Coordinates of C-alpha atoms and ligand atoms in Angstrom, one line a residue:
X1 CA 240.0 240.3 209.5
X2 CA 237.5 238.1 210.5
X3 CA 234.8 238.2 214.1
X4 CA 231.3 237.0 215.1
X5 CA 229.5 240.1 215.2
X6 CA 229.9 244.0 213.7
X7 CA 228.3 246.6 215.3
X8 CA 227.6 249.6 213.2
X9 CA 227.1 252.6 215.5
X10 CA 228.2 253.8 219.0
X11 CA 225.0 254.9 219.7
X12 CA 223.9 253.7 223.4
X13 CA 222.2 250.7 221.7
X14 CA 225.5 250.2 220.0
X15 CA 227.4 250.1 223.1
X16 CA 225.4 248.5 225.5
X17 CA 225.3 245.3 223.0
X18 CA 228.7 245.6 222.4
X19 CA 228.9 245.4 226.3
X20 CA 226.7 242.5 226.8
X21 CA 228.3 240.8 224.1
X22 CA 231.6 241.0 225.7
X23 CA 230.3 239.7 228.7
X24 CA 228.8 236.6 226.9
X25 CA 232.3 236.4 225.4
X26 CA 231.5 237.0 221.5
X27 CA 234.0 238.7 219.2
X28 CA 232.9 241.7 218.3
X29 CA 233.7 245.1 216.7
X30 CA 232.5 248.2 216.8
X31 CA 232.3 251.3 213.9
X32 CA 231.2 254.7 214.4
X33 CA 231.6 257.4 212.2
X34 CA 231.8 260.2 214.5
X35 CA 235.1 261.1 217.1
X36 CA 235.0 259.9 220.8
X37 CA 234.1 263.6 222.1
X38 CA 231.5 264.1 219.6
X39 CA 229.6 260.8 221.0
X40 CA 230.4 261.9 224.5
X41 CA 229.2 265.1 224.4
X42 CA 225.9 264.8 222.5
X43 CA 222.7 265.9 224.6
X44 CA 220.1 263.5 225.1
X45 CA 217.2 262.0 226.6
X46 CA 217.7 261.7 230.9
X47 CA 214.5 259.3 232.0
X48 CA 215.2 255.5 232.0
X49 CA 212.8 252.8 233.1
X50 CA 214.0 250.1 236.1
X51 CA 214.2 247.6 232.8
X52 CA 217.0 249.8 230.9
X53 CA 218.7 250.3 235.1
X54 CA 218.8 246.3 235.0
X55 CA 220.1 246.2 231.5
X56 CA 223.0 248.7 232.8
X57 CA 224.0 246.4 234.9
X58 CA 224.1 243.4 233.2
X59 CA 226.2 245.1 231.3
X60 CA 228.1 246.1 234.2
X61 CA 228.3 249.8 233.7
X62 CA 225.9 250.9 236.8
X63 CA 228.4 252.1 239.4
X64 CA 228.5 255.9 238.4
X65 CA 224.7 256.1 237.7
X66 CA 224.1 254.2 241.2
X67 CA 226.4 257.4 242.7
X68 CA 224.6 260.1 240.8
X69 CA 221.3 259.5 239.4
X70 CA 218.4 260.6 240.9
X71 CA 215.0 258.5 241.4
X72 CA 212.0 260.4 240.5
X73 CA 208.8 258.5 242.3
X74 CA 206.6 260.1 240.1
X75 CA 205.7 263.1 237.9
X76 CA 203.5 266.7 237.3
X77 CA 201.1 267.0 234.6
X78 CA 199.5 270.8 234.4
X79 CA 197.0 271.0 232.2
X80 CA 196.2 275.0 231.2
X81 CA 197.0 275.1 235.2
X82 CA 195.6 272.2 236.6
X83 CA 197.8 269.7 238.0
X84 CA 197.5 265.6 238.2
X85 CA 200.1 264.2 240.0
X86 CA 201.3 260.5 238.6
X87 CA 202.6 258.5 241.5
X88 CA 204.6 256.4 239.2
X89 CA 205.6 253.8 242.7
X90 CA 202.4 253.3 243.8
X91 CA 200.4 253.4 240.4
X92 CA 203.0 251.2 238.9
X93 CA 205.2 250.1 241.5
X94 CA 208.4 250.9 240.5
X95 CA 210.4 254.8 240.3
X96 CA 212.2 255.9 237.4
X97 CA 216.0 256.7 237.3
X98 CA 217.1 260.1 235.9
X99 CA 220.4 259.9 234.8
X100 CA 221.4 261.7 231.0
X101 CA 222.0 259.6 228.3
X102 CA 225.9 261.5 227.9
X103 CA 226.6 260.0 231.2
X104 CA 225.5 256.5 230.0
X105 CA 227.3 257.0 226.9
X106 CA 230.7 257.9 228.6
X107 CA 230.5 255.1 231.4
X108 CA 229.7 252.3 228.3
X109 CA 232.6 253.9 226.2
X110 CA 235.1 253.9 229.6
X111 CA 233.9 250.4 229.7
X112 CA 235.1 249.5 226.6
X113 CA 238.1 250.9 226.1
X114 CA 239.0 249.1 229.7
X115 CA 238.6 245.7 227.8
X116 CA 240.5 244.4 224.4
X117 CA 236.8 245.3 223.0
X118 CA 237.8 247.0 219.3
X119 CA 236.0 250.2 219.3
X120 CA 236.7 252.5 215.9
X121 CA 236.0 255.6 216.1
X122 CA 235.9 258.3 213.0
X123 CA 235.1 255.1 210.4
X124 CA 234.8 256.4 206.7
X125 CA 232.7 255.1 204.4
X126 CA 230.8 251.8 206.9
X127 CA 229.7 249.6 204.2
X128 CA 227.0 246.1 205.0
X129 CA 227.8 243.8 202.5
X130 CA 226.1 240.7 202.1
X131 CA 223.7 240.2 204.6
X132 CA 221.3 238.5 202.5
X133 CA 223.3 235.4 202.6
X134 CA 225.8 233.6 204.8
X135 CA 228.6 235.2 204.8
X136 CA 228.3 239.3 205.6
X137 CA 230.8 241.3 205.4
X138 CA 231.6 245.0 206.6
X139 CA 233.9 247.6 205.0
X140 CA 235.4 251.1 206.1
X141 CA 238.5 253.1 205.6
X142 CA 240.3 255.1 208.2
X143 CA 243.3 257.1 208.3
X144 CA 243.3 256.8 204.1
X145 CA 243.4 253.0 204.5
X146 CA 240.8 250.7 203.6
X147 CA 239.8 247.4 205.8
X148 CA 237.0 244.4 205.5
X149 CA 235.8 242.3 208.2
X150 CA 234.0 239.4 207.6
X151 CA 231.5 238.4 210.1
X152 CA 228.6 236.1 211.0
X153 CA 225.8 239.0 212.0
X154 CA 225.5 242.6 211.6
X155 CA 224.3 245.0 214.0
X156 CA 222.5 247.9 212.5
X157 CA 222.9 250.3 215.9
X158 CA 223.7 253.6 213.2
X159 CA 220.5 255.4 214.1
X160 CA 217.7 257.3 211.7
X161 CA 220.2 258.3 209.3
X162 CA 222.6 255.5 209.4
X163 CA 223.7 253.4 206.6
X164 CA 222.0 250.2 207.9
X165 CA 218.6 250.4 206.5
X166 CA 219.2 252.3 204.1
X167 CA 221.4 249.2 202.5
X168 CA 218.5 246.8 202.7
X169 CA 217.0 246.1 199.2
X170 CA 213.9 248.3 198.7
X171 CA 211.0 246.8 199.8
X172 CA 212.3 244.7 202.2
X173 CA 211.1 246.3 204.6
X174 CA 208.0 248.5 205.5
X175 CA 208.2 251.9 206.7
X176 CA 205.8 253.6 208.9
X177 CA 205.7 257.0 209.6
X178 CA 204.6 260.6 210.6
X179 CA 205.7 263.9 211.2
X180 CA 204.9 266.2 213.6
X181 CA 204.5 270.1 212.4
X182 CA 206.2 271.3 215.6
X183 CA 209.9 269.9 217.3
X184 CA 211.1 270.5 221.0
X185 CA 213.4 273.7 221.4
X186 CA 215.9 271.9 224.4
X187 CA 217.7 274.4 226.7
X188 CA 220.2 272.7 228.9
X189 CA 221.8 274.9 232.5
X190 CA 223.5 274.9 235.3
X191 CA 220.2 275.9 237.3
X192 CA 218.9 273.9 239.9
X193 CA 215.3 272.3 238.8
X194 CA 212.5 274.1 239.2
X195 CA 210.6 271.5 240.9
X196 CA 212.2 268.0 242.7
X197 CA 210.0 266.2 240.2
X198 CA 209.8 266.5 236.1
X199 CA 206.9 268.9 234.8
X200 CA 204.8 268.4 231.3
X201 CA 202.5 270.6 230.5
X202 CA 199.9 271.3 228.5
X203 CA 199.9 275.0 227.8
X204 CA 197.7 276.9 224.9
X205 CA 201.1 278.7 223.9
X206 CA 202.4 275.4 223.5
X207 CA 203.8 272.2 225.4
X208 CA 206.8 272.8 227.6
X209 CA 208.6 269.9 229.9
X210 CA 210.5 271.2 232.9
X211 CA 213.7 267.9 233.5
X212 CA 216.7 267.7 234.8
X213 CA 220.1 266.0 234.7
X214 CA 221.4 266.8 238.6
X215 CA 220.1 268.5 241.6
X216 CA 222.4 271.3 240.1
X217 CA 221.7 270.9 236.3
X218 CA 218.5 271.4 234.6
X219 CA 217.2 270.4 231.4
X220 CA 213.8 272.6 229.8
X221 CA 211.8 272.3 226.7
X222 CA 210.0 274.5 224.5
X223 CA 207.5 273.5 221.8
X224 CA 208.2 275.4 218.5
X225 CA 207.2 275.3 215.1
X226 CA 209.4 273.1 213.4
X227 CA 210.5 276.2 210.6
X228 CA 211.8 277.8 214.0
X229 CA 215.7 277.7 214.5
X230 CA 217.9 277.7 218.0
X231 CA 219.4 280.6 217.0
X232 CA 216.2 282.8 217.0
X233 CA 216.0 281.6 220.9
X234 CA 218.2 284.1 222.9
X235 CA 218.3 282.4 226.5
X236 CA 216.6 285.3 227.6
X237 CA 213.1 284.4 225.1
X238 CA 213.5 281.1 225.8
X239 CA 213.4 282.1 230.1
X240 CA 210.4 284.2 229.2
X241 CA 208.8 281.9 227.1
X242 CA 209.4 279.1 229.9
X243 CA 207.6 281.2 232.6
X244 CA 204.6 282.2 230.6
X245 CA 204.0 278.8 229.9
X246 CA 204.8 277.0 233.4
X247 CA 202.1 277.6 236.4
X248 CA 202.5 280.7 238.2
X249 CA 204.1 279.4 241.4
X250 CA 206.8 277.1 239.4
X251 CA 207.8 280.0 237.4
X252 CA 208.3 282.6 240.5
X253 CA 210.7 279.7 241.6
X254 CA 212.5 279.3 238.4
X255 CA 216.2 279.8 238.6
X256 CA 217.7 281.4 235.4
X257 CA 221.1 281.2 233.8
X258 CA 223.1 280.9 230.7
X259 CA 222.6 278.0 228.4
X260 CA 225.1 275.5 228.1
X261 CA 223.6 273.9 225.2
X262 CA 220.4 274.8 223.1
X263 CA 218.9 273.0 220.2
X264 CA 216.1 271.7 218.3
X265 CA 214.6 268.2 217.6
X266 CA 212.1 267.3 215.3
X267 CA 209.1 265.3 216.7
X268 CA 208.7 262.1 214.5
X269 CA 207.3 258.7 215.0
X270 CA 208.6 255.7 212.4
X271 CA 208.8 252.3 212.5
X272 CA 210.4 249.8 210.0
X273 CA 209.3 246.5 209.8
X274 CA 210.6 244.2 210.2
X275 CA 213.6 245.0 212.1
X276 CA 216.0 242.5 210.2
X277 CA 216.5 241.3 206.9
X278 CA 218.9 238.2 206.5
X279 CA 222.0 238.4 208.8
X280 CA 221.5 242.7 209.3
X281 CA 219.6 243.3 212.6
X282 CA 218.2 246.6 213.4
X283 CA 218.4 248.0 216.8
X284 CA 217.6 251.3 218.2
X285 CA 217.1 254.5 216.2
X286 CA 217.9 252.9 213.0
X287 CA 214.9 251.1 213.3
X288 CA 211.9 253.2 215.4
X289 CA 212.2 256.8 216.4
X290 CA 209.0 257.8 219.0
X291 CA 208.1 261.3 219.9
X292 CA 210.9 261.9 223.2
X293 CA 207.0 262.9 225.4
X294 CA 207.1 259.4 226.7
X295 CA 210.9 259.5 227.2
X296 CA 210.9 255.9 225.5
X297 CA 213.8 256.4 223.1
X298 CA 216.8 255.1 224.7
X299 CA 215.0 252.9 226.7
X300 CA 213.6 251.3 223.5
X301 CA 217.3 251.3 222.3
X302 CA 218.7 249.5 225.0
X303 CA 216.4 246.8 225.1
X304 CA 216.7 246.1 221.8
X305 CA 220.0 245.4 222.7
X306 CA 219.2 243.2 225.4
X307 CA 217.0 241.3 222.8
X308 CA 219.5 240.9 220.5
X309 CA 222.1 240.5 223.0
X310 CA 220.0 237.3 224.3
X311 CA 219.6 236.0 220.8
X312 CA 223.3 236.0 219.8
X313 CA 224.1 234.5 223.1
X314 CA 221.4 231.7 222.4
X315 CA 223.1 231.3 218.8
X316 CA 226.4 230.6 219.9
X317 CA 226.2 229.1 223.4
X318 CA 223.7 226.8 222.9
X319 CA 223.3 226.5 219.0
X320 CA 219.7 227.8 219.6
X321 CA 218.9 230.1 217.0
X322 CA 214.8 230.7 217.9
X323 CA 215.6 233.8 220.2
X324 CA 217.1 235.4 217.0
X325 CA 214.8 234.3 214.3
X326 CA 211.8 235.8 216.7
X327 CA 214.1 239.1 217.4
X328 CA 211.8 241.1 215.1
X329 CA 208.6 240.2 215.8
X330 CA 209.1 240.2 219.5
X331 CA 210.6 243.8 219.5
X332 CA 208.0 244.9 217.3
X333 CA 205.2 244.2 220.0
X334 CA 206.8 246.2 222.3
X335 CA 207.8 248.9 219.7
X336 CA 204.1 249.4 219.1
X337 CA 203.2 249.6 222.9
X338 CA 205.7 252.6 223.0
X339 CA 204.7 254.0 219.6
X340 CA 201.1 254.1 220.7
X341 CA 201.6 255.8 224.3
X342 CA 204.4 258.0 222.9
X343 CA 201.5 259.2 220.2
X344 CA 199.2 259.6 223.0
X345 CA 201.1 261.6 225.7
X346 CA 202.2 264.2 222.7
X347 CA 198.6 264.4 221.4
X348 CA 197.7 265.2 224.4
X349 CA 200.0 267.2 225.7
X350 CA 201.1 269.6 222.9
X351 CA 199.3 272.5 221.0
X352 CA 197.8 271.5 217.7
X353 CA 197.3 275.1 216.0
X354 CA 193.7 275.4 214.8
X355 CA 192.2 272.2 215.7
X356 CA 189.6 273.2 218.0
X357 CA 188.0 269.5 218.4
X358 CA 191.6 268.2 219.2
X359 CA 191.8 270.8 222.1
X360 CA 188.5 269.6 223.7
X361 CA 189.7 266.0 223.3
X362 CA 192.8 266.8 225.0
X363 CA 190.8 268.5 228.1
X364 CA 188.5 265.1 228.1
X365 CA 191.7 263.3 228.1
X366 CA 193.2 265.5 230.8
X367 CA 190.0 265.4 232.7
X368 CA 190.1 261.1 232.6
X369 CA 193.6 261.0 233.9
X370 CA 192.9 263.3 237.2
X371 CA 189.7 261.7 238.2
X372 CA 190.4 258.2 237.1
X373 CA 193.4 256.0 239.3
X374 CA 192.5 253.2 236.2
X375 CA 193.4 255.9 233.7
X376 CA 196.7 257.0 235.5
X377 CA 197.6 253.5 236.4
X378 CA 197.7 252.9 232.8
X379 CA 199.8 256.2 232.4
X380 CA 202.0 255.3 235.0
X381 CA 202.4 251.7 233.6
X382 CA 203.3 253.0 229.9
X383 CA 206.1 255.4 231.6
X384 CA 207.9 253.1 233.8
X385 CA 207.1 250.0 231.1
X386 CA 206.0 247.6 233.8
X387 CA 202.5 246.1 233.3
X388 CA 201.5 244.1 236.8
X389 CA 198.4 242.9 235.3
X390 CA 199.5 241.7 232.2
X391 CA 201.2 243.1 229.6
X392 CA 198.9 244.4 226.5
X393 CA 200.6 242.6 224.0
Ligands
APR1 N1 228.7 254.5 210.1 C1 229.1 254.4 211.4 N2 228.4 254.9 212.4 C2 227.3 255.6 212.1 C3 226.8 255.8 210.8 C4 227.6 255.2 209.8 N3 227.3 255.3 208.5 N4 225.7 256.5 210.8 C5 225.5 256.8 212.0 N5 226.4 256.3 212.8 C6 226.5 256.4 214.3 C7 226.1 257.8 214.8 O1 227.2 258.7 214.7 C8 225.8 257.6 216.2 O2 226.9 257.6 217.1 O3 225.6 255.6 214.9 C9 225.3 256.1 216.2 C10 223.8 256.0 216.5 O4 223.5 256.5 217.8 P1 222.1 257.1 218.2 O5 221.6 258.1 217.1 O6 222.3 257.6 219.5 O7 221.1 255.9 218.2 P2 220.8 254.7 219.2 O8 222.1 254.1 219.7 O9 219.8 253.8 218.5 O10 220.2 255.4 220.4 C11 218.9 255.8 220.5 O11 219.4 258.0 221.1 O12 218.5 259.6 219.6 C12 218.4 259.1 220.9 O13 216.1 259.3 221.5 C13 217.1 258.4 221.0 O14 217.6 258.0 223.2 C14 217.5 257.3 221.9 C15 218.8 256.9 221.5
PHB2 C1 215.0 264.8 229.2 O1 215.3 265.1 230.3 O2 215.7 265.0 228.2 C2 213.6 264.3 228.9 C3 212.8 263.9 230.0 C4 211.6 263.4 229.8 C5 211.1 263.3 228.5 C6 211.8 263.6 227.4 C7 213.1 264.1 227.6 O3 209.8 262.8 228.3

């Protein structure tokens, strides 16, 4: 079998290429490891900037989220009780949509199975082969039998622990990266929010983030050490943990109910460099991971698909291969912005056990962002990832 392109992954960078691709008109296939209802039904981020909204409908998968998502104009910070509001819409000129990253993933799969797009799901064994030269190849077995595609790209869209990088010859590419002592302890209900807008907050039992999904569905985190497990977190601790935490007044408001999900994520930030090598492109996940405090994960993922999206379209409509040789190097700049403010908002924002000169820093921060509007327009800026006066790289 033979087609232009091979996605590895259905991943929402995955999809959302595969997507634009189709739109563009370029053969494509798609591999993912996992079943259909495991992709659906994986519990992500729920905060995407009006960049990743305008990618969604390129792709032309917007209908649902126009129905249900909410726009958040701005956000609470509480800093050992003291609030800053961030105005995201007049700071920065633009809302943010909430709308979970399940949802996205179900409307782009829906999409795809409504088109001839070839979509494999439960792929054994996805193998880049290649890549270096001209002529890539992919193989895979499913159902006991064994297939090879040959192709003209490959897109690496398998996240952290996907095959893609992990083929690339050692040393091909630079790894950057640290790890965070602590992870967030997610709880997801069917509680109305706490509050209309999303909550972080800085607390000296540790950072919790009050979200949501619905006007109906709420989404809370916990910071916990990262040797703690979900199951030590009954949904009862977790509640009482949540109120101690969260100012006084939110937490005589907070509705409580049984958890529908419950798990921890590591807090990591990593960055691979660059984000091809030959005719394998890195996108997403498999190529950055950020701390989820700036809630720039998917949206990092998604327009790296749009970038690489762009530059296959280039490539084959008008034999223009510049957009794609830049790919790298023009993601990167923006990977950095979202590395550095992701780094930021967490130190800030979370509980660093025994560093008393990291706690004053953090109140010094804190104190710049309430009394400065320069300071929170930059905050406001990073979140929504619009820069009106220029962006800084
Ligand atoms: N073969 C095929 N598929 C694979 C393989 C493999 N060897 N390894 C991993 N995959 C699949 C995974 O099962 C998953 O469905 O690749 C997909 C990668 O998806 P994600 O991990 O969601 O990564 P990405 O699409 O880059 O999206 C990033 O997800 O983790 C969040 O915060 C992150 O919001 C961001 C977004
Ligand atoms: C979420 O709702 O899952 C969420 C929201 C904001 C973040 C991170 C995660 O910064």
């Amino acid at each position: 079998m033979r087609t232009q392109v091979v996605i590895i992954g259905a991943g929402p960078a995955g999809l959302l290429l595969s997507r634009l691709l189709w739109r563009e008109g370029i053969d494509h296939v798609v591999l993912e490891r996992r079943s259909r209802a495991y992709v659906e039904s994986r519990i992500r981020a729920g905060v995407l900037e009006p960049g990743t909204v305008d990618l969604l409908m390129a792709a032309g998968v917007a209908d649902r989220m126009h129905r249900e998502a909410l726009t958040h104009d701005g956000f609470h910070l509480v800093f050992d009780g003291r609030y800053a509001h961030i105005d995201l819409k007049e700071l920065a000129g633009s809302p943010v949509t909430v709308y979970g990253q399940t949802e996205i993933t179900q409307d782009l799969i829906a999409a795809c199975l409504g088109t001839d797009t070839k979509l494999v799901f439960e792929a054994e064994g996805v193998t880049p082969c290649d890549f270096a030269g001209a002529n890539p190849r992919v193989t895979y077995a499913k159902g006991g039998q064994t297939h090879e595609i040959l192709c003209d790209f490959i897109a690496g869209c398998d996240g952290f622990h996907g095959v893609c990088r992990a083929s690339v010859p050692p040393g091909a590419m630079t790894l950057y990266e640290r790890v965070l002592p602590f992870g967030w302890l997610g709880m997801l209900t069917e509680t109305p929010p706490v509050e209309d807008e999303l909550i972080y907050v800085r607390h000296e039992r540790g950072f919790a983030l009050c979200s949501m999904r619905s006007k109906t569905r709420s989404r809370y985190y916990l910071q916990v050490p990262d040797s703690d497990s979900a199951e030590a977190w009954s949904d009862e601790r977790f509640w009482e943990e949540l109120r101690r935490r969260i100012p006084g007044s939110a937490a005589d408001r907070l509705i409580t109910g049984p958890a529908l999900e419950k798990s921890i994520a590591p807090l990591r930030s990593f960055v691979a460099e660059p984000m091809r090598f030959g005719r394998l492109f890195l996108a997403g996940d498999a190529a950055h991971i950020v701390p989820p405090t700036g809630a720039k994960g998917l949206n990092l993922a998604a327009a790296d698909a749009g970038a690489m999206a762009q530059g296959l379209a280039a490539y084959y409509g008008s034999s223009d291969g510049a957009p794609l040789e830049t790919y790298s190097e023009t993601r990167l700049r923006h990977v950095w912005r979202a590395e550095r403010f992701s780094w930021w908002f967490t130190s800030m924002t979370h509980r660093f056990e025994g560093d008393a000169f990291a706690r004053r820093l953090q109140q010094a921060e804190f104190d710049a962002v309430a009394s400065s509007r320069a300071f929170r327009t930059a905050l406001a800026e990073n979140y929504i990832g619009v820069f009106r006066n220029g962006s800084p790289s």
